[in-house]
Short mmCIF file of C-alpha atoms in Angstrom, two decimals:
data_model
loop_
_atom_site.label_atom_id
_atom_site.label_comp_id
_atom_site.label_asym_id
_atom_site.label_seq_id
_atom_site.Cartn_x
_atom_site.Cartn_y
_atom_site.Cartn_z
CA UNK A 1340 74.12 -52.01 -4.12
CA UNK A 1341 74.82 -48.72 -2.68
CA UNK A 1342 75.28 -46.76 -6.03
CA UNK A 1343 72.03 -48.93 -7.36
CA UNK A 1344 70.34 -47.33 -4.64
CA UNK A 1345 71.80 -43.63 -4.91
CA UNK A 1346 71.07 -43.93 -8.79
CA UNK A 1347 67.47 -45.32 -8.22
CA UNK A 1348 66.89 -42.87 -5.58
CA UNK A 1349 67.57 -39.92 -8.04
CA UNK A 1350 65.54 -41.45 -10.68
CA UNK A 1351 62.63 -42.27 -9.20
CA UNK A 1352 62.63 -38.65 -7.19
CA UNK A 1353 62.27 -36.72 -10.42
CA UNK A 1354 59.15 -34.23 -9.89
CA UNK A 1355 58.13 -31.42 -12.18
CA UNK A 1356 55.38 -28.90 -11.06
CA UNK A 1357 54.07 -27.08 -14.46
CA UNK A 1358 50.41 -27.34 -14.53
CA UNK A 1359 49.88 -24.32 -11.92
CA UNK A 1360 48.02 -22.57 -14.33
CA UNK A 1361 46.48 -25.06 -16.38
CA UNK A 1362 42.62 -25.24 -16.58
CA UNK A 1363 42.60 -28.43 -14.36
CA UNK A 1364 44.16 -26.54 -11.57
CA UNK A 1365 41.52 -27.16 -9.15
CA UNK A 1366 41.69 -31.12 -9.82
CA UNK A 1367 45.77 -30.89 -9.03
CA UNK A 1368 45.12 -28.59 -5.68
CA UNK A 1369 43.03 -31.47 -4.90
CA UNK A 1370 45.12 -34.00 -5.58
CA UNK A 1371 48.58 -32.65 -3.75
CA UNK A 1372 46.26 -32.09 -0.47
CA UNK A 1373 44.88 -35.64 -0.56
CA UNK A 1374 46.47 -38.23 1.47
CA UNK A 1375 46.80 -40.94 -1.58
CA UNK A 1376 50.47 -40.32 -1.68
CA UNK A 1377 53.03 -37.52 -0.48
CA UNK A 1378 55.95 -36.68 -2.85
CA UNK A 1379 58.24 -33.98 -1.58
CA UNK A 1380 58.96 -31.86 -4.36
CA UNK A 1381 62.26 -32.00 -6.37
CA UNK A 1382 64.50 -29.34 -8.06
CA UNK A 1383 67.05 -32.60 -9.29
CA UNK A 1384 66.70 -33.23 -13.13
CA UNK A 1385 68.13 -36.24 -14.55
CA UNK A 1386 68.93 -34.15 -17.23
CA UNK A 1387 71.79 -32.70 -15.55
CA UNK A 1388 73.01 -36.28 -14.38
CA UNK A 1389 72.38 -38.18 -17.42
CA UNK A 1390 72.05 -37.98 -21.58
CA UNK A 1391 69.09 -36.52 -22.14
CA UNK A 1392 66.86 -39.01 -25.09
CA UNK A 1393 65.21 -37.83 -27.65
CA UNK A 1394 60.68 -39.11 -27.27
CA UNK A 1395 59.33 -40.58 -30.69
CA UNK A 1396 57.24 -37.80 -32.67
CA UNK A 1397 54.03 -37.13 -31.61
CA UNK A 1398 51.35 -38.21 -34.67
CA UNK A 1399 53.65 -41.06 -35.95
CA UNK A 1400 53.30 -44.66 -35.17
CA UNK A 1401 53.93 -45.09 -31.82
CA UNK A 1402 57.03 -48.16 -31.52
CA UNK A 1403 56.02 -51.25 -30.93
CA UNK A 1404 56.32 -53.85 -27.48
CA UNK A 1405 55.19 -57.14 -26.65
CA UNK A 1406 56.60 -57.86 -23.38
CA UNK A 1407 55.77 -59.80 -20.18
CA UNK A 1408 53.31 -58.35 -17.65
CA UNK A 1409 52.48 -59.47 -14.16
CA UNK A 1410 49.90 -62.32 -14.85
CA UNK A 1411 52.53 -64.19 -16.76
CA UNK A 1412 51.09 -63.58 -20.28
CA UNK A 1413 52.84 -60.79 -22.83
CA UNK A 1414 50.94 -57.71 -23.66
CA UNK A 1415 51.83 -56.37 -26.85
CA UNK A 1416 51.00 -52.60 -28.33
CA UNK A 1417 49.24 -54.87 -31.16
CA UNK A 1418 46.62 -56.37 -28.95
CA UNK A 1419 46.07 -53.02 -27.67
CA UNK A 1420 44.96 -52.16 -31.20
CA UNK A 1421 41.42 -50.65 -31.51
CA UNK A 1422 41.41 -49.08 -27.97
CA UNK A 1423 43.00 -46.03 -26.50
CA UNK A 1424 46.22 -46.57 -23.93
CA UNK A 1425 47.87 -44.72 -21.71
CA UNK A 1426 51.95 -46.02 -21.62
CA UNK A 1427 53.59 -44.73 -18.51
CA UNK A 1428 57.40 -45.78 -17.93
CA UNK A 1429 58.33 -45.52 -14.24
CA UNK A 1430 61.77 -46.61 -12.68
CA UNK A 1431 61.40 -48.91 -10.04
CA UNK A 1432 58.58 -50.56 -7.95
CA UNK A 1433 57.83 -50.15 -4.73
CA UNK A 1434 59.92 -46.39 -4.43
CA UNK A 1435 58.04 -43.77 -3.14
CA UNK A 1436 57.43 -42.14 -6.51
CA UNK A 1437 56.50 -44.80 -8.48
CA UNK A 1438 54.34 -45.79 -5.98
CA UNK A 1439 52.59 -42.81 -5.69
CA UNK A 1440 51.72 -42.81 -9.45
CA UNK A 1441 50.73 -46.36 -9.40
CA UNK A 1442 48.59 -45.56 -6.58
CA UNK A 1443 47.20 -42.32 -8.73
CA UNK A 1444 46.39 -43.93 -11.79
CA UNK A 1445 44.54 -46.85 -10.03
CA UNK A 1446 42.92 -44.28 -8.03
CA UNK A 1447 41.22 -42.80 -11.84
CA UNK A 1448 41.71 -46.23 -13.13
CA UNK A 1449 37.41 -46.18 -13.89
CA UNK A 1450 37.27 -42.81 -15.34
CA UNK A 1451 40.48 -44.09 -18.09
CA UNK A 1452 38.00 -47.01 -18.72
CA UNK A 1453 35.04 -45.67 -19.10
CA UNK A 1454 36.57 -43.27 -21.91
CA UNK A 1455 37.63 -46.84 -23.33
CA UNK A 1456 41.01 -46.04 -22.75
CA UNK A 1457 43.70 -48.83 -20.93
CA UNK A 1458 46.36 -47.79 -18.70
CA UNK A 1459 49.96 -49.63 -18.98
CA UNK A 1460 53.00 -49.45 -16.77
CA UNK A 1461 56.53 -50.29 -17.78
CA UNK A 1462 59.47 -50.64 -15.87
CA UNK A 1463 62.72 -52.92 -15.97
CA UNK A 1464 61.65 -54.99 -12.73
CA UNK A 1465 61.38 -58.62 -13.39
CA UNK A 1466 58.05 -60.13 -13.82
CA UNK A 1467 58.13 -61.48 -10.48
CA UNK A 1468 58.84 -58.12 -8.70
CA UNK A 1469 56.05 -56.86 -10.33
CA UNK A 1470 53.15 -59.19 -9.27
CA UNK A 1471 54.35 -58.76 -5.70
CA UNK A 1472 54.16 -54.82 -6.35
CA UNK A 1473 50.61 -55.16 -7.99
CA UNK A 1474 49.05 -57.47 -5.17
CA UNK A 1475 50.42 -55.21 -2.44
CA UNK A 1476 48.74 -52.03 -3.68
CA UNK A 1477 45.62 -53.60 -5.63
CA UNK A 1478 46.25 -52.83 -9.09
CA UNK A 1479 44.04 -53.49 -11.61
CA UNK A 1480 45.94 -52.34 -15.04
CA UNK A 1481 48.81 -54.09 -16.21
CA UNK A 1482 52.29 -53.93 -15.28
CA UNK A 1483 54.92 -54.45 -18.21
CA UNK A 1484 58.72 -56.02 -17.52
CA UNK A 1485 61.08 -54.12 -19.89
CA UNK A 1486 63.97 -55.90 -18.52
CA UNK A 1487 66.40 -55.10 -21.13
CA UNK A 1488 65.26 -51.16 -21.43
CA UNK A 1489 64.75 -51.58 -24.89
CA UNK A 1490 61.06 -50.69 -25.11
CA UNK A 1491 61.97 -47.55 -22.56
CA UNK A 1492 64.57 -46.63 -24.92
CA UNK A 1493 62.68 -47.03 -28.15
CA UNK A 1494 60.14 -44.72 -26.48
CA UNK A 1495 63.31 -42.25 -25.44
CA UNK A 1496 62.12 -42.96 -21.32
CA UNK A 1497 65.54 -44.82 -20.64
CA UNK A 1498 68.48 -44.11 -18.16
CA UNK A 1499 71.63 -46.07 -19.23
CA UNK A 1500 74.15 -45.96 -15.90
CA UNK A 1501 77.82 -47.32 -16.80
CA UNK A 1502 78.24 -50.46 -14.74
CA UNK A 1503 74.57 -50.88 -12.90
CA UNK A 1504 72.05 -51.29 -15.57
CA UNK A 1505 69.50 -49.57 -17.99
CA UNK A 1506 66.41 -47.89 -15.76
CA UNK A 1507 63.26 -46.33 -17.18
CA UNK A 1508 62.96 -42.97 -16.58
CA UNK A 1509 59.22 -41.17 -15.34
CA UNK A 1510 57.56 -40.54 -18.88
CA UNK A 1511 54.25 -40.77 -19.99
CA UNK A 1512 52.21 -41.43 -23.55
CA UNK A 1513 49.03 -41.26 -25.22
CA UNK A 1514 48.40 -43.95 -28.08
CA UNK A 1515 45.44 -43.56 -29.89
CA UNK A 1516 43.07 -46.15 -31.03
CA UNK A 1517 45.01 -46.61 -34.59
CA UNK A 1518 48.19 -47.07 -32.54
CA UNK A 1519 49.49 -43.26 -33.35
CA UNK A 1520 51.29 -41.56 -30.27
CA UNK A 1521 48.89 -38.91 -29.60
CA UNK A 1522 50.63 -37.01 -26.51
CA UNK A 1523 54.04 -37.64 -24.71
CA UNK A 1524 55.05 -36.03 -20.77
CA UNK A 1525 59.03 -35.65 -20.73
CA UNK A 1526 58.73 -33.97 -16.99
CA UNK A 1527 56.15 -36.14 -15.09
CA UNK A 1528 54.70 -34.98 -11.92
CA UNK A 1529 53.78 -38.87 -9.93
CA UNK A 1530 50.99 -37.49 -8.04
CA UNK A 1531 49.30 -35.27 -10.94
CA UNK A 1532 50.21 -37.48 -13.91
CA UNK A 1533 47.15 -39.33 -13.93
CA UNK A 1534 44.46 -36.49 -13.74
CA UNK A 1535 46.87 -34.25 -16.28
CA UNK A 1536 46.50 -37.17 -18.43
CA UNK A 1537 42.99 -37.91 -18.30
CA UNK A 1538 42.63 -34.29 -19.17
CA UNK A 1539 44.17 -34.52 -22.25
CA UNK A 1540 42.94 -38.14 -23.02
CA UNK A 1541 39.44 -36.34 -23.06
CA UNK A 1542 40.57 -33.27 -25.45
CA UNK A 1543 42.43 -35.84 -27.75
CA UNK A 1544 38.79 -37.77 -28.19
CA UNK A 1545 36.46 -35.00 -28.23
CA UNK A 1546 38.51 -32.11 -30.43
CA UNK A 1547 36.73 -28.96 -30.42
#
């Protein structure tokens, strides 16, 4: 339980600030002074801790998933089909980082949907985990159980850890209406993921 917890910990811990210059810079200042969630930053990268996994191409079909979510029913990237979604893979529920983005994205959940866009999480956390995790902080999008890892590793998000398991690791996709991956995030940032997204989710639909 203790290396679970040491492993988790470093997982779920992984920060990366690079949007300091972008144009929604104002929108991020925002966000890291607001008091939906505080993440201490993070110089670890699981990349030095554990093989780094290649993300699908961008413009190719995006892999597939039909897997259980909270309210007992499977969601599947097919009956997603004709809508824009936004895949995040996070590594466990209830840690202060996943958390934080599960907070975030529920926080912008109406501005996703009014775009027409639906927002999925994924994580290895058994169905049951997940409903308690979703009542707890109000949740209104979906919450996927990947128990196995191998939706987070066909979408190169997962952590394989000799002896303790297969987690997901913090990575985030776009999947266009026609079910092509649009935009992937192989450093995600918890608390600016979902308004660095939404950004971009607006770009992809309304190219200049």
């Amino acid at each position: 339980k203790m290396k679970t917890g040491i492993v988790l910990g470093l997982v779920a811990s992984l920060v990366a600030s690079t949007y300091a210059f972008s144009p929604i810079a104002p929108l991020l200042a925002a966000r890291a002074g607001s008091g939906i969630c505080r993440v201490k930053p993070s110089v670890r990268s699981s990349r030095k801790i554990f093989p780094v996994m290649a993300l699908p191409p961008v413009d190719t079909p995006a892999p597939t998933f039909d897997l259980p979510s909270d309210s007992g029913s499977n969601v599947s990237l097919q009956s997603l089909a004709g809508k824009w979604t936004v895949v995040y893979f996070y590594p466990k529920a209830f840690t202060q980082g996943c958390t934080c983005q599960a907070e975030n994205y529920q926080n912008d959940a109406a501005d996703f949907r009014g775009t027409g866009c639906e927002i999925v999480g994924i994580s290895t956390d058994p169905v049951e985990k997940l409903k308690e995790f979703k009542e707890k902080y109000g949740l209104t999008f979906p919450l996927l159980s990947d128990k196995e890892g191998k939706v987070a590793e066909a979408y190169g998000s997962a952590i394989k850890v000799p002896f303790i398991g297969t987690f997901a690791n913090r990575k985030t996709f776009i999947i266009d209406p026609q079910g092509t991956l649009r935009e992937s995030y192989d450093s995600v940032d918890p608390k600016m993921d979902s308004i660095v997204v939404f950004a971009k989710l607006k770009e992809l639909q309304n190219p200049k």
